[in-house]
Coordinates of C-alpha atoms in Angstrom, one line a residue:
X1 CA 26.7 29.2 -11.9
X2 CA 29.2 26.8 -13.7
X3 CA 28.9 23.5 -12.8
X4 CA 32.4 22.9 -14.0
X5 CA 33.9 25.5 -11.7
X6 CA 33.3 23.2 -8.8
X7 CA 36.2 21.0 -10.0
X8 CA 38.6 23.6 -9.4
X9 CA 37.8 23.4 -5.2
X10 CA 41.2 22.0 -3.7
X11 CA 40.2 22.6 0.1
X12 CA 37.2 23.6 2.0
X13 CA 37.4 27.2 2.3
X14 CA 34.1 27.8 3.1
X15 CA 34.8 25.7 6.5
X16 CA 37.0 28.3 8.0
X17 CA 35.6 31.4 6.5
X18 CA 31.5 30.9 6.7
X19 CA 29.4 30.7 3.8
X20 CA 29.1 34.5 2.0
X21 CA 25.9 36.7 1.4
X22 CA 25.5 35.3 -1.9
X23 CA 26.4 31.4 -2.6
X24 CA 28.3 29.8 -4.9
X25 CA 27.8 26.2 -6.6
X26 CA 31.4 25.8 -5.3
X27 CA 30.8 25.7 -1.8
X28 CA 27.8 23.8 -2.0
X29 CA 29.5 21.3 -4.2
X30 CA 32.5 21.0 -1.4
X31 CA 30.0 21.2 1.3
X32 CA 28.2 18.1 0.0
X33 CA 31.2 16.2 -0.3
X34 CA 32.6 17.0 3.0
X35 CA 29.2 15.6 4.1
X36 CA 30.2 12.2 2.3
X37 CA 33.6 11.6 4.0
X38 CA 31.4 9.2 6.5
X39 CA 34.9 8.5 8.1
X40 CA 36.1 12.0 9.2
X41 CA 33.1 13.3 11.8
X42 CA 34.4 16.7 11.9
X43 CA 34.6 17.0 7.9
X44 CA 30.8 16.3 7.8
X45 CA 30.3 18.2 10.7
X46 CA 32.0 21.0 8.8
X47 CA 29.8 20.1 5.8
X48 CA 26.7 20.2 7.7
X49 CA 27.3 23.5 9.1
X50 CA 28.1 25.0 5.4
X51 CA 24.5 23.4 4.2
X52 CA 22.7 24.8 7.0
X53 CA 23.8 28.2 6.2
X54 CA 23.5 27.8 2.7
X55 CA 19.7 27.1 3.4
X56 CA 19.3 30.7 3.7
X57 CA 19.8 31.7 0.6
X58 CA 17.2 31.8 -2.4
X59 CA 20.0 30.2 -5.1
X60 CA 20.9 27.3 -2.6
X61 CA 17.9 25.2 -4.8
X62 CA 19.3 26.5 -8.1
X63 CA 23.0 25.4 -6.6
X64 CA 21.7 21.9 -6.0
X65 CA 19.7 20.7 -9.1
X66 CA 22.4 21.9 -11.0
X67 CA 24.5 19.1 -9.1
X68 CA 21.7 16.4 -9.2
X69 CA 22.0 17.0 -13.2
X70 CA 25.7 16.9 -13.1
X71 CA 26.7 13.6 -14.7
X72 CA 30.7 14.8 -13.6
X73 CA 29.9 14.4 -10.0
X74 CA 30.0 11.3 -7.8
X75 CA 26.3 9.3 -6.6
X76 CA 26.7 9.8 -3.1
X77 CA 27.1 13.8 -3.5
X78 CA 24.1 13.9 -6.5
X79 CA 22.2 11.7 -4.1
X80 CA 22.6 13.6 -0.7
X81 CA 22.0 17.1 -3.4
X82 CA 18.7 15.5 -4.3
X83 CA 17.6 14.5 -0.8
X84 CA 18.2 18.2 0.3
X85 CA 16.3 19.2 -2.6
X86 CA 13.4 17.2 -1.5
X87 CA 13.6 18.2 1.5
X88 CA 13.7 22.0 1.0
X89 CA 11.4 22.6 -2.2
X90 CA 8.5 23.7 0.2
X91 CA 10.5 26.6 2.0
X92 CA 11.8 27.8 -1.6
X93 CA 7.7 27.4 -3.5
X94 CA 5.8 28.6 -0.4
X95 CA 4.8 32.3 0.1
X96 CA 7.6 33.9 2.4
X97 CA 10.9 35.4 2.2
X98 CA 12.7 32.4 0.4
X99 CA 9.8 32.7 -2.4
X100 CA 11.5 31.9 -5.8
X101 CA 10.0 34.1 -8.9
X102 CA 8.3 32.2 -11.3
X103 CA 11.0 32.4 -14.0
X104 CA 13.2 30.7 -11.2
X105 CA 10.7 27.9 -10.5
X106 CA 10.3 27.3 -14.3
X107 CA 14.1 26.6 -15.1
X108 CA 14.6 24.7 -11.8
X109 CA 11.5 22.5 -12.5
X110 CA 12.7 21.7 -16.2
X111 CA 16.2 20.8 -14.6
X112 CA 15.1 18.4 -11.9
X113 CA 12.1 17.2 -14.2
X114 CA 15.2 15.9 -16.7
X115 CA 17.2 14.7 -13.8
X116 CA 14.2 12.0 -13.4
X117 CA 15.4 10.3 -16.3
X118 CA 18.9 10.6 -16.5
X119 CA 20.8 7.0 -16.2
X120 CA 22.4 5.8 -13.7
X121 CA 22.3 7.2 -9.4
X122 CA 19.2 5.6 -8.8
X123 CA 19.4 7.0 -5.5
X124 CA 19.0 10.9 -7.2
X125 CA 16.3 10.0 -9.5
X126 CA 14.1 8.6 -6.4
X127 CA 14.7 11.5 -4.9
X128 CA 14.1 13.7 -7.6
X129 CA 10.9 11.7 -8.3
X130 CA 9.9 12.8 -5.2
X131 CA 10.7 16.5 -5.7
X132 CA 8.7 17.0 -9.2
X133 CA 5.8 15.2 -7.2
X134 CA 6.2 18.0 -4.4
X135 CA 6.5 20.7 -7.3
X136 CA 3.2 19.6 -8.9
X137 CA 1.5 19.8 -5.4
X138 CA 1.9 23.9 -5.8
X139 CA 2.6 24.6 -9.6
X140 CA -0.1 22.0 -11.2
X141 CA -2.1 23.4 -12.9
X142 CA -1.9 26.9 -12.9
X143 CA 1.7 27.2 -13.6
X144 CA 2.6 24.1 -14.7
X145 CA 0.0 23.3 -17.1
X146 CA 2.2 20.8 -19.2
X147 CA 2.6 18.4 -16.2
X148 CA 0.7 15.5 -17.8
X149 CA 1.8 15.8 -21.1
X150 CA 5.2 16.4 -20.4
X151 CA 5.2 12.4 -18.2
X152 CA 2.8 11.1 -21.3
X153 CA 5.6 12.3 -23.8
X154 CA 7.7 9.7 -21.9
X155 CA 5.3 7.2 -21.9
X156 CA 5.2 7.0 -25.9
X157 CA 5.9 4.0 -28.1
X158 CA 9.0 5.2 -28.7
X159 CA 10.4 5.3 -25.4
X160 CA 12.4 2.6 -23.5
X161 CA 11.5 0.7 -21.0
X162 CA 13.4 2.4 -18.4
X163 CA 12.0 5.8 -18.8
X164 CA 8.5 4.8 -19.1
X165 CA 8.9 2.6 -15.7
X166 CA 10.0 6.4 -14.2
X167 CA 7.3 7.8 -15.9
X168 CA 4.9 6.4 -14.5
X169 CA 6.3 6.2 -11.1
X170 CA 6.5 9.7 -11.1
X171 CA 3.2 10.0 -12.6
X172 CA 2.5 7.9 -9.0
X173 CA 4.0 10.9 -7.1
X174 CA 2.2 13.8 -8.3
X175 CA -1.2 12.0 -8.7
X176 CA -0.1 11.0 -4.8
X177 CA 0.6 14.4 -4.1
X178 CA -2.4 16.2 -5.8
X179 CA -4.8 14.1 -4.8
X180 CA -4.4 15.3 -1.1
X181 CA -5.4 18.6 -1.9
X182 CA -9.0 19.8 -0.8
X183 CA -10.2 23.0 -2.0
X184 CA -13.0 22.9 -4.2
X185 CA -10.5 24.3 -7.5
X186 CA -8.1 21.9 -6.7
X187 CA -10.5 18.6 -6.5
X188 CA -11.8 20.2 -9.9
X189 CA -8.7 19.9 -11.4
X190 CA -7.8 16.7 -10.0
X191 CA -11.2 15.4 -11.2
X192 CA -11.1 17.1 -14.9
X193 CA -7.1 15.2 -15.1
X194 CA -8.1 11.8 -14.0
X195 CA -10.8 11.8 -16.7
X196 CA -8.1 12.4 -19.0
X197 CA -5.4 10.2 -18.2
X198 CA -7.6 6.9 -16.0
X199 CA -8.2 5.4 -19.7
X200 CA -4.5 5.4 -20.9
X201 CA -3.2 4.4 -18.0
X202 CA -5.6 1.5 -17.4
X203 CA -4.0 0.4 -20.9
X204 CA -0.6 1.0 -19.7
X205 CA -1.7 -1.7 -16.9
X206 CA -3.3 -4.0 -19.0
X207 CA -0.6 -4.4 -21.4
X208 CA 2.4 -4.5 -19.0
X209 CA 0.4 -7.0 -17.1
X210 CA -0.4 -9.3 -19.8
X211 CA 3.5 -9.3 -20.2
X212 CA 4.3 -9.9 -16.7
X213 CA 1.3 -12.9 -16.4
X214 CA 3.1 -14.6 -19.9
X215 CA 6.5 -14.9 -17.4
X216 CA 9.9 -13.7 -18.3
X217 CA 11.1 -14.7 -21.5
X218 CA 14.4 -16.9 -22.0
X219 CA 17.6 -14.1 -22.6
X220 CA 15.2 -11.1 -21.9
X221 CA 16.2 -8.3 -19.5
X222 CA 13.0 -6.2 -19.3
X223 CA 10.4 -8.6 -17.3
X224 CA 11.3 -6.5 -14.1
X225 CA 10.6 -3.2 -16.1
X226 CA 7.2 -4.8 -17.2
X227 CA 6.0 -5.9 -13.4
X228 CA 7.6 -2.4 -12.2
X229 CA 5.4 -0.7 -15.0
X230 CA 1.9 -2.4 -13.7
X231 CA 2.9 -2.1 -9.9
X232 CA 3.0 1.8 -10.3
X233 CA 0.1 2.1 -12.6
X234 CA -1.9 0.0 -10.1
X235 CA -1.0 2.3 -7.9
X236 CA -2.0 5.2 -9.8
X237 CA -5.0 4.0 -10.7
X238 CA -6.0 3.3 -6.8
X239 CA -5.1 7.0 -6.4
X240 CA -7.3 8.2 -9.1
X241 CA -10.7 6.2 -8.8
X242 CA -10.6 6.6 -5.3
X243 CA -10.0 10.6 -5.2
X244 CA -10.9 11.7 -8.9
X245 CA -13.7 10.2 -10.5
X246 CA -16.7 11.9 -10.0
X247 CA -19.6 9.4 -10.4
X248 CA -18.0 5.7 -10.7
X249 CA -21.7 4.0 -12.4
X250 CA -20.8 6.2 -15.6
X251 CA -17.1 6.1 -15.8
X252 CA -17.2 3.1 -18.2
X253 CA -13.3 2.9 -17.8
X254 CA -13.5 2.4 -14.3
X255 CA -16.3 -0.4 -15.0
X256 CA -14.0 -1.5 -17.3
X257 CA -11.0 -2.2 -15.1
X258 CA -13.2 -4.0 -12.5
X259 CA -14.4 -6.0 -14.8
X260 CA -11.0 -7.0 -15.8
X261 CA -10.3 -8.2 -13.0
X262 CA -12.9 -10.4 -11.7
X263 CA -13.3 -11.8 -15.0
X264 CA -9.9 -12.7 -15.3
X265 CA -9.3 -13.8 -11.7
X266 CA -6.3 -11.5 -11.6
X267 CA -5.1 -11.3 -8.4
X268 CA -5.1 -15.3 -7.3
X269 CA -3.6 -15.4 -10.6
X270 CA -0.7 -13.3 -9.9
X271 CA -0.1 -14.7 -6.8
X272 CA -0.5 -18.1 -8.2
X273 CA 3.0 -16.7 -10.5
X274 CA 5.1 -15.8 -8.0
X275 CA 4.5 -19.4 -6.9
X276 CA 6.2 -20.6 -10.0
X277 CA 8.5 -18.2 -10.9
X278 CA 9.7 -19.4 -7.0
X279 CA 10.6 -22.5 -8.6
X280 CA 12.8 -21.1 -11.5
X281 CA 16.6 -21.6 -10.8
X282 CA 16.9 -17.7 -12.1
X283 CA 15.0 -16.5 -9.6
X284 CA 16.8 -17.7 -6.8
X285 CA 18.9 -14.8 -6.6
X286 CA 18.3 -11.6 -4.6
X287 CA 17.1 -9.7 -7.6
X288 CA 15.1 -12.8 -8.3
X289 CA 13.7 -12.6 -5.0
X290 CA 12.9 -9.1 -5.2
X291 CA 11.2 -9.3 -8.4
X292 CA 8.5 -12.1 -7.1
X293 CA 7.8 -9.6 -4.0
X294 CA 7.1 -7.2 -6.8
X295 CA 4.7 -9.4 -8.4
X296 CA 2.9 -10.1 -5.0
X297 CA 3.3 -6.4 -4.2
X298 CA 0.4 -6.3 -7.5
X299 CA -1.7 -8.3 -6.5
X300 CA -1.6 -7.3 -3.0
X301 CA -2.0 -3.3 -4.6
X302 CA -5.3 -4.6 -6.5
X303 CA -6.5 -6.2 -2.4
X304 CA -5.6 -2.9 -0.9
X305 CA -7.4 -0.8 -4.1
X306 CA -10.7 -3.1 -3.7
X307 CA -10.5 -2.3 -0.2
X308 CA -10.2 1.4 0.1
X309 CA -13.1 1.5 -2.9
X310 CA -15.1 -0.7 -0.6
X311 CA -14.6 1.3 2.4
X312 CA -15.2 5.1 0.4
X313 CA -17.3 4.3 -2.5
X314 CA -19.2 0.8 -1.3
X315 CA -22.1 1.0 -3.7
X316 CA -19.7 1.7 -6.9
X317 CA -17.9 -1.3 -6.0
X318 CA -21.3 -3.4 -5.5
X319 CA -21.6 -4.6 -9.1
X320 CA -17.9 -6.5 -9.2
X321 CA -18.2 -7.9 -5.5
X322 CA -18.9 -11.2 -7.1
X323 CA -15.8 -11.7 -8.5
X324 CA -13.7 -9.6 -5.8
X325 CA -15.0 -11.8 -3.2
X326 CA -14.7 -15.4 -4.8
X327 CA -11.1 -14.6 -5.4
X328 CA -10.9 -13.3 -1.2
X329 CA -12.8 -16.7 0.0
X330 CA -10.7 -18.5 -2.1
X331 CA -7.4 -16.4 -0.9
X332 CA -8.6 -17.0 2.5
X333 CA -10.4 -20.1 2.7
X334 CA -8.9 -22.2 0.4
X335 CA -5.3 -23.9 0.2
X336 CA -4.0 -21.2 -0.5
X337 CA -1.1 -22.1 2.4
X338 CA 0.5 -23.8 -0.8
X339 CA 0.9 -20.7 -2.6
X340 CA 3.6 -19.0 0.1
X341 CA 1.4 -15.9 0.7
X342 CA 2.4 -12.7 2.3
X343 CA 0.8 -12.5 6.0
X344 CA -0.6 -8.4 4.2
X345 CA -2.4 -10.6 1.5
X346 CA -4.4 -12.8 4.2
X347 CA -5.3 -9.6 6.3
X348 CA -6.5 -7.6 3.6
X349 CA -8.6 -10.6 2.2
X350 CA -10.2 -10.8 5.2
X351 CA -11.1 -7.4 5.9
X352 CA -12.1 -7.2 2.4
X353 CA -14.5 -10.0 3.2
X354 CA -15.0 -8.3 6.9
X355 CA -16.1 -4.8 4.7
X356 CA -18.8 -6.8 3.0
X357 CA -20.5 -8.1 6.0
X358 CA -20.0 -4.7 8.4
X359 CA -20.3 -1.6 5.8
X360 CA -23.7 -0.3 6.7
X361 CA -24.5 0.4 2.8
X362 CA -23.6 -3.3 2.0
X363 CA -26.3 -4.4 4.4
X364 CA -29.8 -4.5 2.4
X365 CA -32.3 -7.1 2.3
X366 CA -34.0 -8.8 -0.6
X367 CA -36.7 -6.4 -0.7
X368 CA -34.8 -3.4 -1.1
X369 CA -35.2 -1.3 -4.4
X370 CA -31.7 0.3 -4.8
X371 CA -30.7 -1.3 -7.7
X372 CA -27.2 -2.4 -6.1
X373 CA -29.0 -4.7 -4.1
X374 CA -29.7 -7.4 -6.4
X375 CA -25.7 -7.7 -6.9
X376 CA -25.2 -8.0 -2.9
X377 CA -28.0 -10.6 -2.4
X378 CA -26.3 -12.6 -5.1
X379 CA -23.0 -12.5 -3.7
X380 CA -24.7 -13.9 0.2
X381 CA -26.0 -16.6 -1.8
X382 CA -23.5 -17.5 -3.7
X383 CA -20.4 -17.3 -0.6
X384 CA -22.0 -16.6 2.7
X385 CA -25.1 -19.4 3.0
X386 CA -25.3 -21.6 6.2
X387 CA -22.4 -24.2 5.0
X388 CA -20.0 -21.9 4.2
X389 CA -20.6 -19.5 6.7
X390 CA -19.8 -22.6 9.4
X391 CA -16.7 -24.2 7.3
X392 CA -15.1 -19.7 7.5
X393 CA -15.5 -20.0 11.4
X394 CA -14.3 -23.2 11.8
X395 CA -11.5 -22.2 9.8
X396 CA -10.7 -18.8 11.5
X397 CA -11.0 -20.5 15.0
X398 CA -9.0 -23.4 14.3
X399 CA -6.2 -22.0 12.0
X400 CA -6.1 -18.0 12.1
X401 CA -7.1 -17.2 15.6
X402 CA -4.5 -19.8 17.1
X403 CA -1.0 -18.2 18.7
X404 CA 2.1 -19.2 16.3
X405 CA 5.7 -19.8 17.5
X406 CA 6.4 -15.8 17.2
X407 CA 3.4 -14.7 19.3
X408 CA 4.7 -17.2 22.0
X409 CA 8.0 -16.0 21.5
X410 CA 6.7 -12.3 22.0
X411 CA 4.3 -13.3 25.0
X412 CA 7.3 -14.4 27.0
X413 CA 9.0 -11.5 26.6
X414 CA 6.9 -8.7 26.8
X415 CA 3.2 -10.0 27.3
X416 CA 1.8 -5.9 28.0
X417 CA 3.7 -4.9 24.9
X418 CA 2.1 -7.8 23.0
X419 CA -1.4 -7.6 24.3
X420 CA -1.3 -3.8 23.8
X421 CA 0.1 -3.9 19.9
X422 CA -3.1 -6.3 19.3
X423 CA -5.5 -4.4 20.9
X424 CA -3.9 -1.1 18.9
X425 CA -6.9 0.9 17.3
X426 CA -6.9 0.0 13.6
X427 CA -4.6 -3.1 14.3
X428 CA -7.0 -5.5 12.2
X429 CA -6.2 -3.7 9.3
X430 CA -2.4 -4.8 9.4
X431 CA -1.9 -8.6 11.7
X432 CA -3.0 -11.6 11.3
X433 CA -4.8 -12.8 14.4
X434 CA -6.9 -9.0 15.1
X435 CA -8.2 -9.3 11.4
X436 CA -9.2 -12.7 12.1
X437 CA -11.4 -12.0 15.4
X438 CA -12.3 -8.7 13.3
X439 CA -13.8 -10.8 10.5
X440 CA -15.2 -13.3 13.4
X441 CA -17.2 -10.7 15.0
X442 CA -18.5 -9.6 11.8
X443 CA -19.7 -13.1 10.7
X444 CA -21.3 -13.5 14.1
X445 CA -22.7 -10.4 13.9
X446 CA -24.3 -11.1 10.3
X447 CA -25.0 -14.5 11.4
X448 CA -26.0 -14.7 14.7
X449 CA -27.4 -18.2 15.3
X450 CA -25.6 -20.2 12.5
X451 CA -22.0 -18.4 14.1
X452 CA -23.5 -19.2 17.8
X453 CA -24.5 -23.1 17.0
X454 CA -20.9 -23.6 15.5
X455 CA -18.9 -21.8 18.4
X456 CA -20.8 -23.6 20.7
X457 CA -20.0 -27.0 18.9
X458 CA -16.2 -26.2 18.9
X459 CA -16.7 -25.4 22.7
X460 CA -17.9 -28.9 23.5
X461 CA -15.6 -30.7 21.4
X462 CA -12.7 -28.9 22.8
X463 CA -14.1 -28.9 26.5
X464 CA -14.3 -32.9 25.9
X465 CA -11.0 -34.0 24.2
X466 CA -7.9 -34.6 26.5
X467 CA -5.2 -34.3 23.6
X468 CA -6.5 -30.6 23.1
X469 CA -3.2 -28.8 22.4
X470 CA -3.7 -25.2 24.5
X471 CA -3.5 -22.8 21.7
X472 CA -6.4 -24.0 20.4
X473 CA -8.1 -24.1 23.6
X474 CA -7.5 -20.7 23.7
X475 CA -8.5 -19.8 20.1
X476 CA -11.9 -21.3 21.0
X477 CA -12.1 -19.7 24.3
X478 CA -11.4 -16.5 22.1
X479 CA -14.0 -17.2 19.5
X480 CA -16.6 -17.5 22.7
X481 CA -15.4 -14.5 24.6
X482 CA -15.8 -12.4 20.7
X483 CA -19.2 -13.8 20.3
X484 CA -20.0 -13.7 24.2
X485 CA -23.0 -11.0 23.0
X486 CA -24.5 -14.0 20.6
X487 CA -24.4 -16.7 22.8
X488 CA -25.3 -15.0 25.6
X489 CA -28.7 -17.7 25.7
X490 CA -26.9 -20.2 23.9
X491 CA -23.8 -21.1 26.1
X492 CA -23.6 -21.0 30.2
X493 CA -20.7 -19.2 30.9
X494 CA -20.2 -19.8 34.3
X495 CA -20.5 -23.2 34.0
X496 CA -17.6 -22.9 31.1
X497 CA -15.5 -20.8 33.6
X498 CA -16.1 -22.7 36.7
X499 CA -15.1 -26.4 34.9
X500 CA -13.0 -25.7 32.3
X501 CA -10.9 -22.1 32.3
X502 CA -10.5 -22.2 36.3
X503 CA -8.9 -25.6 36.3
X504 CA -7.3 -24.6 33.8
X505 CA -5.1 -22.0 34.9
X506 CA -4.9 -23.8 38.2
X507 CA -2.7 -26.4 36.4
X508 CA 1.1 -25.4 36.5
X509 CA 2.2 -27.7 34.3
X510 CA 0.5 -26.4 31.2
X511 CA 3.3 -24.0 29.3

């Protein structure tokens, strides 16, 4: 098929006729671009009906990554080409009657492989990103044994920035993709490559990050390459330790990486640049915007990384707690409202810190031989003695758990929508106020009578005041109801209901 023969289409033909037995580039070209004339409904219903027939037919895959590479031909028709391409690779690579051979599959992979780093239409090289990454799910490695090598080739010194940032986010996609498979071959394989590539592209990470924590430099272009380049390594590296490495204690890059960043306070850091970078006239623009969500998006990736090691592989994670969770209490506890944080990078602080106190392999005692222990015991010493332990609460009760404007807001409307979206299974994981009475319970739980003593303090002080505003009555009332199993011979409740929380709804003019 001749890409250039699609130029010579003056009208839809296929339209009228139908789409014949075997398919030409033509009519998928004109097909596609019917599909783009937003303005006409019936010329992209016309379009639609051409694709859909086309869909049958084994060269309709062929037809469309030779338009994805095809410079000649406008974004929008490249982009919607690549979408479809995405969409359809698992009809053309699994077993059935729209099977490709393998000499097929090997020229169309090498095609939409190069269309990943071709310049310009973003919008196709996304989506083509996407399609390799659905390729390797069925190819790699048994018929695509050059995968790796073929992204580390554009990951070399010699490469420009550009290209390696789509390296490596395409590296993200098949390691994304591959890592979901579960037969015993495949988690081999997926094992035997992170071995290979978790070291380089911890150094891909390191050195893009050191660039991105220097700031961006006065007339230079490629600071939003450099944050790009350590969000998607980030992200392949949370992929790879938490579904390849086969025993984390003697993976010394692994140990490595960890070490990193505790040592280096690395994610309060990066958050603590965005805060600056907020400040710089150049950043004021949308791009600039966008670029300090990126650097959050980091930090917040190295939260949600710590978390999902935490939750799959606690006792691997034991040894860096130390510094993972002094950067959390500080994230959390601390004044960190200064800093302009993200709602995701509270929540996942706290259930980071929530992890800690409710994982059942986190819980030993000082007289317990595993040898992870001693790290734990150090790490409730150091953050989670009797002081702090009562200033967390007080802070969770007092700031976190309180209703803000929006929850009001929402409460008006559609209180059974609002209460049910809370109480959602999981919800803690992803709002504000549930991963605060999540973390609550677990400190209560962990620490029955220091939590107990202070609830019951911030009952009486709040029962007692007149100039109590009501959200923070209800907070505490909250607090109480989360701990009701803890102060069950600590606090009368029915005196609490009886003189306080009847009268209280009684009163009318409370809004």
């Amino acid at each position: 098929m001749d890409v250039s023969s699609a130029n010579s289409v003056a009208n839809p033909e296929p339209v009228a006729g139908g789409v014949p037995d075997n398919i030409s580039l033509a009519a998928v070209l004109e097909a596609l671009r019917l599909c783009t004339m937003g303005k006409n409904p019936d010329s992209v219903m016309a379009g639609e009906k051409i694709l859909q027939s086309c869909q049958s037919h084994k060269q309709f895959l062929a037809a469309l990554g030779a338009i994805i590479c095809d410079d000649a031909q406008p974004d929008d028709v490249r982009t919607i080409a690549a979408i479809l391409f995405k969409n359809n690779t698992d009809k053309f690579w699994r077993s059935g009657a729209l099977q490709l051979d393998e000499p097929t599959k090997c020229g169309i992979r090498g095609n939409i492989f190069q269309a990943c780093f071709r310049q310009g239409n973003m919008g196709a090289v996304k989506q083509a990103i996407a399609a390799v990454g659905k390729i390797a799910r069925f190819d790699y490695p048994k018929t695509w044994p050059t995968l790796v090598d073929d992204i580390g080739s554009k990951l070399s010194s010699d490469t420009d920035d550009e290209t390696k940032c789509r390296a490596i986010k395409l590296l993200h996609e098949c390691t994304k993709e591959l890592a979901t498979k579960r037969l015993p071959n495949d988690r081999k394989a997926f094992c035997n490559m992170t071995f290979n590539i978790f070291y380089p592209v911890v150094n891909i990470f390191r050195s893009t990050l050191a660039l991105v924590r220097k700031g961006p430099a006065p007339g230079s272009f490629s600071y939003d390459q450099y944050v790009r380049q350590a969000l998607y390594s980030a992200k392949v590296l949370q992929t790879l330790m938490v579904n390849g490495v086969r025993d984390h204690s003697q993976f010394q890059p692994f140990k490595d990486y960890w070490t990193f960043v505790g040592d280096d306070n690395v994610i309060m850091g990066l958050y603590n640049i965005a805060f600056e970078l907020e400040k710089l006239e150049d950043f004021k623009s949308e791009a600039g915007i966008q670029l300090i969500v990126s650097v959050r998006k980091i930090a917040l990736r190295l939260q949600r990384t710590a978390l999902s090691m935490m939750e799959e592989h606690a006792l691997a994670m034991s040894p860096y707690l130390l510094r993972i969770i002094s950067q959390m209490v500080a994230l959390v506890f601390g004044d960190s409202s200064s800093l302009n944080l993200p709602e995701r990078a509270l929540v996942t602080g706290m259930n980071i810190i929530k992890v800690f106190h409710s994982e059942r392999a986190y819980r030993s005692t000082k007289d317990d031989p595993h040898p992870e222990s001693s790290h734990l015991q150090i790490v409730r010493d150091s953050y989670f003695g009797q002081p702090n332990v009562i200033a967390m609460i007080e802070v969770l009760v007092t700031k976190l758990l309180p209703l803000t404007p929006a929850d009001m807001e929402r409460l008006t409307q559609d209180t059974e929508d609002y209460c049910n979206e809370i109480e959602g299974y999981d919800n803690w994981k992803f709002c504000l106020r549930p991963s605060a009475e999540s973390l609550l319970s677990a400190l209560c739980y962990s620490n029955q009578d220091i939590s107990g003593n202070k609830i019951v303090e911030l009952i009486k002080v709040t029962t007692s005041g007149h100039d109590v505003p009501m959200i923070v009555k209800e907070a505490v009332y909250l607090s109480a109801g989360l701990a009701a199993f803890h102060l069950f011979d600590m606090l009368d409740f029915d005196a609490l209901f009886r003189d306080h929380l009847w009268r209280e709804f009684q009163d009318k003019s409370i809004q």
